[in-house]
Amino acid sequence: MAVKTLKIDDQLISARGDETILEAAAASGIHIPTLCNLQGVSLWGACRLCLVEVSGSSKLVAACVTPVAEGMVVQTQTKRLKHYRRMIVELLFAEGNHICSVCVSNHHCELQDLAIEMGIDHVRFTYQFPDRSVDISHPQFGVDHNRCVLCTRCIRVCDEIEGAHTWDMAGRGRNSRVITDLNQPWGEAESCTACGKCVNACPTGAIFRRGSTVAEMEHDRSQLEFISTARTRREWVQK
Amino acid sequence: MAKLKLATVWLGGCSGCHMSFLDLDEWLFELAHQVDLVYSPFMDAKQYPQEVDVALVEGAIANTDHWEMIHQVRDCTQYLIAFGDCAVTGNVTALRNILGTAEGVLERSYINLADLVPQIPAEEAIVPPLLDWVKPVHTVVPVDLYLPGCPPSPSRIKFVLEALLQGKRPQLEGRDQIKFG
């Protein structure tokens, strides 16, 4: 694979030709905020938090799905980008019912971490307070749609790592929601293997272990990364 | 130099922020030397004073009394602090917004979930009427500083008050100072 040379935040770096801007930046210690991105599963480019500026283009591009190119000049921390990133996080808070103080993932939440990173001390947009449901029909887990940010991580881990494809997306726009099987209660979804990968993949408190109280729900991403890496390297195939 | 006139106000919240204020423990003695507490649930003042330097406002705007009070507080206060998550985001107080209007909330509480005599209290001038929509403070009047947290820790409260006592504008940043919840 040919090596590409590019500049990210005035830092000259080399990257493999098949790498994305996000991967190349991370390898050089440059932090770009993400939310829908999850190590070990396919790229989605839905949350737009990793938007960056590429010289020569007036459009902002998502660093997670944009491949590096020779001579590319990328800016990741401009005033314009910070403005939009903060706006995205504030809009996520305004759209759902994210009440941190009564959330199982309080202190262990990527949305909360992003808000802190962006210095969000209040939300400028009108809270929508949508009427969303909570499904605790599953004996081990629950899904609280009030806290879902539609990152689709649960859908991707379930399909790509577990191979069950219990999760999917239904509805459009503000009515979008994740569903199990063909919109059946999770407890009745026959394809679910109760592996808990979706629980570990969820960035917020939307998917949780039943019985977890406020701030108890921790996510173990390393479990997902371990399986995905082992599969890529075919570590479990007898040689 | 004149002492700083400090007020603390309790609107639609659980008083947890005020309890956290009390958790300042012995620093309260130092504070007492440097401020005049002119209005607070901790003292017996009936009227909000005309000239207040700093007000810590706990709670969201949930009923008509809160609505009138917050306007009075804003009119008479130099530096208004949204004190805690209910004031900043609506928090638990605003969870009732999911039920729609005030009527929907009252029906749910007093009719649908009633064990005995289901009826909505109708006596006037005893309990202030609920607003249809619980609002964070900054959506009703301008706010000078947001102090999130449920409740904000005593160290956060102290950080803000110490800065104001030194005539500085507090700059909150990082997990210790601006986290919701």
CSV table of C-alpha atoms in Angstrom, one decimal:
chain,number,residue,atom,x,y,z
A,1,MET,CA,0.0,0.0,0.0
A,2,ALA,CA,1.4,3.3,-1.1
A,3,VAL,CA,2.3,5.8,1.7
A,4,LYS,CA,0.6,9.2,1.5
A,5,THR,CA,2.0,12.3,3.0
A,6,LEU,CA,-0.3,15.0,4.3
A,7,LYS,CA,-0.6,17.8,6.8
A,8,ILE,CA,-3.0,17.7,9.7
A,9,ASP,CA,-3.1,20.8,11.9
A,10,ASP,CA,0.2,21.9,10.3
A,11,GLN,CA,1.8,18.7,11.3
A,12,LEU,CA,3.4,16.7,8.5
A,13,ILE,CA,2.4,13.1,8.7
A,14,SER,CA,2.6,9.9,6.6
A,15,ALA,CA,-0.3,7.5,6.4
A,16,ARG,CA,-1.1,4.2,4.7
A,17,GLY,CA,-3.1,4.8,1.5
A,18,ASP,CA,-6.1,3.0,2.8
A,19,GLU,CA,-6.3,4.9,6.1
A,20,THR,CA,-8.9,7.6,6.8
A,21,ILE,CA,-8.1,11.1,8.1
A,22,LEU,CA,-9.4,10.0,11.5
A,23,GLU,CA,-7.0,7.0,11.7
A,24,ALA,CA,-4.1,9.0,10.4
A,25,ALA,CA,-4.8,11.8,12.9
A,26,ALA,CA,-5.2,9.3,15.8
A,27,ALA,CA,-1.9,7.6,14.9
A,28,SER,CA,-0.2,11.0,15.1
A,29,GLY,CA,-1.8,11.8,18.5
A,30,ILE,CA,-4.2,14.4,17.0
A,31,HIS,CA,-7.6,14.1,18.7
A,32,ILE,CA,-10.8,14.5,16.7
A,33,PRO,CA,-14.0,14.0,18.6
A,34,THR,CA,-16.3,11.1,17.4
A,35,LEU,CA,-19.5,9.5,18.6
A,36,CYS,CA,-20.9,7.0,16.0
A,37,ASN,CA,-17.4,5.7,15.3
A,38,LEU,CA,-16.5,2.4,17.0
A,39,GLN,CA,-13.3,0.5,16.7
A,40,GLY,CA,-13.9,-2.9,15.2
A,41,VAL,CA,-17.1,-2.3,13.3
A,42,SER,CA,-17.9,-0.7,9.9
A,43,LEU,CA,-17.7,3.1,9.4
A,44,TRP,CA,-21.0,5.0,9.4
A,45,GLY,CA,-20.3,8.7,9.3
A,46,ALA,CA,-23.7,9.6,10.9
A,47,CYS,CA,-22.9,11.9,13.8
A,48,ARG,CA,-20.8,14.4,11.9
A,49,LEU,CA,-18.8,15.2,15.1
A,50,CYS,CA,-15.5,14.4,13.3
A,51,LEU,CA,-16.1,17.0,10.6
A,52,VAL,CA,-12.8,18.5,9.4
A,53,GLU,CA,-11.8,21.2,6.9
A,54,VAL,CA,-9.8,20.1,3.8
A,55,SER,CA,-8.0,22.8,1.9
A,56,GLY,CA,-9.4,23.4,-1.6
A,57,SER,CA,-12.9,22.3,-0.6
A,58,SER,CA,-15.6,24.5,0.9
A,59,LYS,CA,-17.4,21.5,2.2
A,60,LEU,CA,-16.7,20.0,5.6
A,61,VAL,CA,-15.9,16.3,5.5
A,62,ALA,CA,-16.3,13.5,8.1
A,63,ALA,CA,-12.8,12.4,9.0
A,64,CYS,CA,-14.0,8.9,9.8
A,65,VAL,CA,-15.1,8.1,6.3
A,66,THR,CA,-12.7,10.3,4.2
A,67,PRO,CA,-9.5,8.5,3.0
A,68,VAL,CA,-6.2,10.3,3.1
A,69,ALA,CA,-4.8,11.7,-0.1
A,70,GLU,CA,-1.3,12.8,-1.2
A,71,GLY,CA,-0.7,16.5,-0.3
A,72,MET,CA,-4.0,16.8,1.6
A,73,VAL,CA,-4.0,19.8,4.1
A,74,VAL,CA,-6.5,19.2,6.9
A,75,GLN,CA,-7.5,21.4,9.8
A,76,THR,CA,-9.3,19.8,12.7
A,77,GLN,CA,-9.7,22.5,15.3
A,78,THR,CA,-10.9,25.7,13.6
A,79,LYS,CA,-13.4,28.1,15.1
A,80,ARG,CA,-15.9,27.0,12.5
A,81,LEU,CA,-15.5,23.3,13.3
A,82,LYS,CA,-15.7,23.9,17.1
A,83,HIS,CA,-18.9,25.9,16.5
A,84,TYR,CA,-20.6,23.1,14.6
A,85,ARG,CA,-19.4,20.4,16.9
A,86,ARG,CA,-20.8,22.2,20.0
A,87,MET,CA,-24.0,22.8,18.1
A,88,ILE,CA,-24.3,19.0,17.2
A,89,VAL,CA,-23.9,18.0,20.8
A,90,GLU,CA,-26.3,20.6,22.0
A,91,LEU,CA,-28.9,19.5,19.4
A,92,LEU,CA,-28.5,15.9,20.6
A,93,PHE,CA,-29.2,17.0,24.2
A,94,ALA,CA,-32.2,19.0,23.0
A,95,GLU,CA,-33.6,16.3,20.8
A,96,GLY,CA,-33.8,13.4,23.3
A,97,ASN,CA,-34.6,13.3,27.0
A,98,HIS,CA,-31.0,13.1,28.3
A,99,ILE,CA,-31.4,13.6,32.1
A,100,CYS,CA,-27.9,12.8,33.3
A,101,SER,CA,-28.8,12.9,37.0
A,102,VAL,CA,-31.1,9.9,36.7
A,103,CYS,CA,-29.1,8.0,34.0
A,104,VAL,CA,-27.5,4.5,34.5
A,105,SER,CA,-24.6,5.8,32.5
A,106,ASN,CA,-24.0,9.1,34.4
A,107,HIS,CA,-20.2,9.5,34.6
A,108,HIS,CA,-19.7,6.7,32.0
A,109,CYS,CA,-21.3,8.4,28.9
A,110,GLU,CA,-19.6,9.5,25.7
A,111,LEU,CA,-22.3,12.2,25.1
A,112,GLN,CA,-21.6,13.6,28.5
A,113,ASP,CA,-17.8,13.4,27.8
A,114,LEU,CA,-18.3,15.3,24.6
A,115,ALA,CA,-20.3,18.0,26.3
A,116,ILE,CA,-17.5,18.5,28.9
A,117,GLU,CA,-14.9,18.5,26.2
A,118,MET,CA,-16.8,21.2,24.3
A,119,GLY,CA,-17.4,23.3,27.4
A,120,ILE,CA,-21.2,23.0,27.2
A,121,ASP,CA,-22.6,24.5,30.4
A,122,HIS,CA,-26.1,24.9,29.0
A,123,VAL,CA,-28.1,24.2,25.8
A,124,ARG,CA,-29.2,27.1,23.6
A,125,PHE,CA,-31.9,25.1,21.8
A,126,THR,CA,-35.4,24.4,22.8
A,127,TYR,CA,-35.7,21.0,24.5
A,128,GLN,CA,-38.1,18.8,22.5
A,129,PHE,CA,-39.2,16.4,25.3
A,130,PRO,CA,-40.4,13.7,22.9
A,131,ASP,CA,-42.6,10.9,24.2
A,132,ARG,CA,-40.3,7.8,23.9
A,133,SER,CA,-40.6,4.4,25.4
A,134,VAL,CA,-38.5,2.1,27.5
A,135,ASP,CA,-38.4,-1.6,26.7
A,136,ILE,CA,-37.4,-3.9,29.6
A,137,SER,CA,-39.1,-7.1,28.2
A,138,HIS,CA,-35.6,-8.7,27.9
A,139,PRO,CA,-34.7,-10.7,31.0
A,140,GLN,CA,-31.1,-9.3,31.2
A,141,PHE,CA,-31.1,-6.0,29.3
A,142,GLY,CA,-33.2,-2.9,28.7
A,143,VAL,CA,-33.4,-0.2,26.0
A,144,ASP,CA,-34.4,3.4,26.9
A,145,HIS,CA,-35.1,5.2,23.7
A,146,ASN,CA,-35.0,8.5,25.6
A,147,ARG,CA,-31.3,8.3,25.7
A,148,CYS,CA,-30.6,6.9,22.2
A,149,VAL,CA,-28.5,9.1,19.9
A,150,LEU,CA,-29.1,6.9,16.8
A,151,CYS,CA,-25.4,6.2,16.4
A,152,THR,CA,-26.2,2.6,15.1
A,153,ARG,CA,-23.3,1.1,17.1
A,154,CYS,CA,-25.7,-1.6,18.5
A,155,ILE,CA,-26.9,-2.4,15.0
A,156,ARG,CA,-23.4,-2.8,13.7
A,157,VAL,CA,-21.9,-4.8,16.5
A,158,CYS,CA,-24.9,-7.2,16.5
A,159,ASP,CA,-24.6,-7.7,12.8
A,160,GLU,CA,-20.9,-7.6,12.2
A,161,ILE,CA,-19.4,-9.1,15.4
A,162,GLU,CA,-22.1,-11.3,16.8
A,163,GLY,CA,-23.7,-12.1,13.5
A,164,ALA,CA,-27.2,-12.0,14.8
A,165,HIS,CA,-28.6,-8.8,13.3
A,166,THR,CA,-31.2,-8.4,16.0
A,167,TRP,CA,-31.0,-4.6,15.9
A,168,ASP,CA,-32.1,-2.4,13.1
A,169,MET,CA,-33.4,1.1,12.4
A,170,ALA,CA,-37.0,2.1,11.8
A,171,GLY,CA,-38.8,5.3,11.2
A,172,ARG,CA,-37.7,8.6,9.6
A,173,GLY,CA,-36.3,11.9,10.9
A,174,ARG,CA,-37.3,12.6,14.5
A,175,ASN,CA,-39.3,9.4,14.6
A,176,SER,CA,-36.3,7.3,13.9
A,177,ARG,CA,-35.6,4.6,16.5
A,178,VAL,CA,-33.6,1.4,16.9
A,179,ILE,CA,-35.7,-1.8,16.9
A,180,THR,CA,-35.2,-5.4,17.7
A,181,ASP,CA,-36.3,-8.1,15.2
A,182,LEU,CA,-39.2,-6.8,13.2
A,183,ASN,CA,-40.1,-4.1,15.8
A,184,GLN,CA,-40.9,-6.8,18.4
A,185,PRO,CA,-40.3,-6.3,22.1
A,186,TRP,CA,-36.6,-7.1,22.8
A,187,GLY,CA,-37.6,-10.0,25.1
A,188,GLU,CA,-39.5,-11.6,22.2
A,189,ALA,CA,-36.8,-11.1,19.6
A,190,GLU,CA,-35.8,-14.7,18.7
A,191,SER,CA,-32.6,-13.7,17.0
A,192,CYS,CA,-31.1,-12.2,20.1
A,193,THR,CA,-28.4,-14.3,21.7
A,194,ALA,CA,-28.2,-12.2,24.8
A,195,CYS,CA,-24.4,-11.7,24.2
A,196,GLY,CA,-24.5,-8.1,25.5
A,197,LYS,CA,-22.3,-6.7,22.8
A,198,CYS,CA,-24.8,-3.9,22.1
A,199,VAL,CA,-24.8,-3.0,25.8
A,200,ASN,CA,-21.0,-2.6,25.6
A,201,ALA,CA,-21.1,-0.7,22.3
A,202,CYS,CA,-23.8,1.9,23.4
A,203,PRO,CA,-22.2,5.3,24.0
A,204,THR,CA,-24.9,6.5,26.4
A,205,GLY,CA,-27.4,4.9,28.8
A,206,ALA,CA,-29.8,3.8,26.1
A,207,ILE,CA,-28.9,0.1,26.3
A,208,PHE,CA,-28.2,-1.1,29.7
A,209,ARG,CA,-28.0,-4.2,32.0
A,210,ARG,CA,-31.2,-4.5,34.0
A,211,GLY,CA,-30.7,-3.8,37.7
A,212,SER,CA,-28.1,-1.1,37.0
A,213,THR,CA,-28.8,2.0,39.1
A,214,VAL,CA,-27.8,5.6,38.4
A,215,ALA,CA,-24.1,5.8,37.3
A,216,GLU,CA,-23.5,2.0,37.5
A,217,MET,CA,-23.6,1.2,33.9
A,218,GLU,CA,-20.1,0.9,32.5
A,219,HIS,CA,-19.2,-0.1,29.0
A,220,ASP,CA,-16.4,-2.5,28.2
A,221,ARG,CA,-15.3,-1.6,24.7
A,222,SER,CA,-12.2,-3.7,24.9
A,223,GLN,CA,-14.3,-6.8,24.7
A,224,LEU,CA,-15.6,-5.8,21.3
A,225,GLU,CA,-12.1,-4.7,20.1
A,226,PHE,CA,-10.6,-8.0,21.3
A,227,ILE,CA,-13.1,-10.1,19.3
A,228,SER,CA,-12.9,-8.0,16.2
A,229,THR,CA,-9.0,-7.9,16.2
A,230,ALA,CA,-8.9,-11.7,16.8
A,231,ARG,CA,-11.2,-12.3,13.9
A,232,THR,CA,-9.3,-10.0,11.6
A,233,ARG,CA,-6.1,-11.8,12.4
A,234,ARG,CA,-7.8,-15.2,12.3
A,235,GLU,CA,-6.4,-16.0,15.7
A,236,TRP,CA,-9.1,-18.6,16.3
A,237,VAL,CA,-8.6,-20.5,13.1
A,238,GLN,CA,-6.7,-23.8,13.5
A,239,LYS,CA,-3.6,-23.7,11.4
B,1,MET,CA,-15.9,48.1,51.3
B,2,ALA,CA,-19.6,47.2,51.3
B,3,LYS,CA,-20.3,43.5,51.7
B,4,LEU,CA,-21.6,41.5,48.7
B,5,LYS,CA,-25.3,41.1,48.9
B,6,LEU,CA,-26.1,37.5,48.3
B,7,ALA,CA,-29.4,35.8,47.7
B,8,THR,CA,-30.3,32.2,47.1
B,9,VAL,CA,-33.6,31.3,45.5
B,10,TRP,CA,-35.5,28.0,45.5
B,11,LEU,CA,-37.9,27.5,42.5
B,12,GLY,CA,-38.8,24.1,40.9
B,13,GLY,CA,-36.1,21.9,42.4
B,14,CYS,CA,-35.7,19.4,45.2
B,15,SER,CA,-33.5,21.7,47.4
B,16,GLY,CA,-30.6,19.4,46.8
B,17,CYS,CA,-28.5,22.4,45.5
B,18,HIS,CA,-29.2,24.2,48.7
B,19,MET,CA,-28.2,21.2,50.7
B,20,SER,CA,-25.0,21.1,48.7
B,21,PHE,CA,-24.5,24.8,49.6
B,22,LEU,CA,-24.8,23.8,53.3
B,23,ASP,CA,-22.1,21.2,52.7
B,24,LEU,CA,-19.7,24.1,52.4
B,25,ASP,CA,-19.4,23.4,56.1
B,26,GLU,CA,-16.9,25.6,58.0
B,27,TRP,CA,-16.3,27.8,54.9
B,28,LEU,CA,-19.8,29.1,55.5
B,29,PHE,CA,-18.4,31.0,58.4
B,30,GLU,CA,-15.8,32.7,56.2
B,31,LEU,CA,-18.6,33.4,53.6
B,32,ALA,CA,-20.8,34.9,56.3
B,33,HIS,CA,-18.0,37.4,57.1
B,34,GLN,CA,-17.8,38.5,53.5
B,35,VAL,CA,-21.5,38.6,52.4
B,36,ASP,CA,-24.8,39.9,53.5
B,37,LEU,CA,-27.3,37.1,52.9
B,38,VAL,CA,-30.3,39.2,52.0
B,39,TYR,CA,-32.8,36.5,50.8
B,40,SER,CA,-32.8,32.7,51.0
B,41,PRO,CA,-34.9,29.7,52.2
B,42,PHE,CA,-32.3,29.6,55.0
B,43,MET,CA,-33.6,32.9,56.4
B,44,ASP,CA,-36.9,34.7,57.1
B,45,ALA,CA,-37.2,37.4,54.4
B,46,LYS,CA,-40.6,37.7,52.9
B,47,GLN,CA,-39.7,40.0,50.0
B,48,TYR,CA,-36.9,39.8,47.5
B,49,PRO,CA,-34.8,43.0,48.0
B,50,GLN,CA,-34.4,45.7,45.4
B,51,GLU,CA,-30.6,45.5,45.0
B,52,VAL,CA,-28.9,42.2,45.1
B,53,ASP,CA,-25.3,41.6,43.8
B,54,VAL,CA,-25.4,37.8,43.3
B,55,ALA,CA,-28.3,35.3,43.3
B,56,LEU,CA,-28.0,31.6,43.2
B,57,VAL,CA,-31.3,30.4,41.6
B,58,GLU,CA,-32.1,26.7,42.1
B,59,GLY,CA,-34.8,25.0,40.2
B,60,ALA,CA,-36.7,25.3,36.9
B,61,ILE,CA,-39.6,27.5,36.1
B,62,ALA,CA,-42.6,25.2,36.7
B,63,ASN,CA,-45.5,27.3,37.9
B,64,THR,CA,-46.8,30.8,37.9
B,65,ASP,CA,-45.2,31.7,41.2
B,66,HIS,CA,-41.8,30.7,39.8
B,67,TRP,CA,-42.5,32.8,36.7
B,68,GLU,CA,-43.2,35.9,38.7
B,69,MET,CA,-40.3,35.3,41.1
B,70,ILE,CA,-37.7,34.8,38.4
B,71,HIS,CA,-38.6,38.1,36.7
B,72,GLN,CA,-38.4,39.9,40.0
B,73,VAL,CA,-35.0,38.2,40.7
B,74,ARG,CA,-33.7,39.3,37.3
B,75,ASP,CA,-35.0,42.8,37.7
B,76,CYS,CA,-33.3,43.3,41.1
B,77,THR,CA,-30.1,41.2,40.7
B,78,GLN,CA,-26.8,42.2,39.2
B,79,TYR,CA,-25.4,38.7,38.6
B,80,LEU,CA,-27.8,35.8,38.3
B,81,ILE,CA,-26.4,32.2,38.6
B,82,ALA,CA,-28.5,29.2,37.3
B,83,PHE,CA,-27.7,27.0,40.2
B,84,GLY,CA,-27.8,23.2,39.4
B,85,ASP,CA,-29.2,21.1,36.6
B,86,CYS,CA,-32.9,22.0,37.1
B,87,ALA,CA,-32.1,25.6,36.6
B,88,VAL,CA,-29.8,24.9,33.7
B,89,THR,CA,-31.6,22.1,31.8
B,90,GLY,CA,-34.9,21.5,33.5
B,91,ASN,CA,-33.6,18.2,34.7
B,92,VAL,CA,-36.0,15.9,36.7
B,93,THR,CA,-38.5,18.8,37.1
B,94,ALA,CA,-38.9,18.9,33.4
B,95,LEU,CA,-39.5,15.2,33.0
B,96,ARG,CA,-43.2,16.0,33.2
B,97,ASN,CA,-43.0,17.9,29.9
B,98,ILE,CA,-43.2,14.5,28.2
B,99,LEU,CA,-46.9,14.3,29.4
B,100,GLY,CA,-47.7,17.5,27.3
B,101,THR,CA,-49.7,20.2,29.1
B,102,ALA,CA,-50.3,21.0,32.7
B,103,GLU,CA,-53.7,19.4,32.4
B,104,GLY,CA,-52.2,16.2,31.2
B,105,VAL,CA,-49.8,16.2,34.2
B,106,LEU,CA,-52.6,16.8,36.7
B,107,GLU,CA,-54.8,14.2,35.2
B,108,ARG,CA,-52.0,11.7,35.3
B,109,SER,CA,-51.2,12.5,38.9
B,110,TYR,CA,-54.6,13.0,40.5
B,111,ILE,CA,-56.9,10.9,38.2
B,112,ASN,CA,-55.1,8.1,36.5
B,113,LEU,CA,-52.8,7.2,39.4
B,114,ALA,CA,-55.3,7.9,42.2
B,115,ASP,CA,-56.0,5.1,44.6
B,116,LEU,CA,-58.9,6.8,46.4
B,117,VAL,CA,-61.1,9.8,45.4
B,118,PRO,CA,-59.7,10.8,42.0
B,119,GLN,CA,-60.1,14.6,41.6
B,120,ILE,CA,-57.9,17.5,40.5
B,121,PRO,CA,-57.5,20.1,43.4
B,122,ALA,CA,-59.5,23.1,42.3
B,123,GLU,CA,-59.2,25.5,45.3
B,124,GLU,CA,-57.8,28.8,44.0
B,125,ALA,CA,-54.9,30.7,45.5
B,126,ILE,CA,-53.5,27.8,47.5
B,127,VAL,CA,-51.2,26.0,45.1
B,128,PRO,CA,-49.9,28.1,42.2
B,129,PRO,CA,-51.1,26.9,38.8
B,130,LEU,CA,-48.6,24.8,36.8
B,131,LEU,CA,-47.2,26.1,33.6
B,132,ASP,CA,-47.8,23.9,30.6
B,133,TRP,CA,-44.0,23.5,30.0
B,134,VAL,CA,-41.3,23.4,32.7
B,135,LYS,CA,-38.5,25.7,31.5
B,136,PRO,CA,-34.8,26.2,32.3
B,137,VAL,CA,-34.1,29.6,33.8
B,138,HIS,CA,-32.2,31.0,30.8
B,139,THR,CA,-35.2,30.4,28.5
B,140,VAL,CA,-37.2,32.9,30.6
B,141,VAL,CA,-34.7,35.5,31.7
B,142,PRO,CA,-31.0,36.2,30.9
B,143,VAL,CA,-28.5,34.2,33.0
B,144,ASP,CA,-25.0,35.4,33.8
B,145,LEU,CA,-23.4,32.1,34.9
B,146,TYR,CA,-24.4,28.4,34.6
B,147,LEU,CA,-23.4,26.2,37.5
B,148,PRO,CA,-24.6,22.7,36.4
B,149,GLY,CA,-24.6,19.5,38.5
B,150,CYS,CA,-27.3,17.6,40.3
B,151,PRO,CA,-26.3,19.0,42.7
B,152,PRO,CA,-23.2,21.1,42.0
B,153,SER,CA,-20.6,20.0,44.4
B,154,PRO,CA,-19.6,22.3,47.4
B,155,SER,CA,-16.2,22.7,45.8
B,156,ARG,CA,-17.8,24.0,42.6
B,157,ILE,CA,-20.0,26.4,44.5
B,158,LYS,CA,-17.0,27.6,46.5
B,159,PHE,CA,-15.0,28.1,43.4
B,160,VAL,CA,-17.7,30.4,41.9
B,161,LEU,CA,-18.4,32.3,45.1
B,162,GLU,CA,-14.6,32.8,45.8
B,163,ALA,CA,-14.1,34.2,42.3
B,164,LEU,CA,-17.0,36.6,42.7
B,165,LEU,CA,-15.8,37.8,46.1
B,166,GLN,CA,-12.5,38.6,44.5
B,167,GLY,CA,-14.4,40.6,41.8
B,168,LYS,CA,-13.5,38.1,39.1
B,169,ARG,CA,-15.8,36.4,36.6
B,170,PRO,CA,-15.7,32.6,37.3
B,171,GLN,CA,-14.5,30.5,34.4
B,172,LEU,CA,-15.8,26.9,34.7
B,173,GLU,CA,-14.2,24.2,32.6
B,174,GLY,CA,-13.5,20.5,32.7
B,175,ARG,CA,-15.4,17.5,34.3
B,176,ASP,CA,-15.0,18.8,37.9
B,177,GLN,CA,-16.8,22.1,37.1
B,178,ILE,CA,-19.3,21.8,34.2
B,179,LYS,CA,-20.7,18.3,34.2
B,180,PHE,CA,-24.4,17.7,34.2
B,181,GLY,CA,-25.8,15.1,36.5
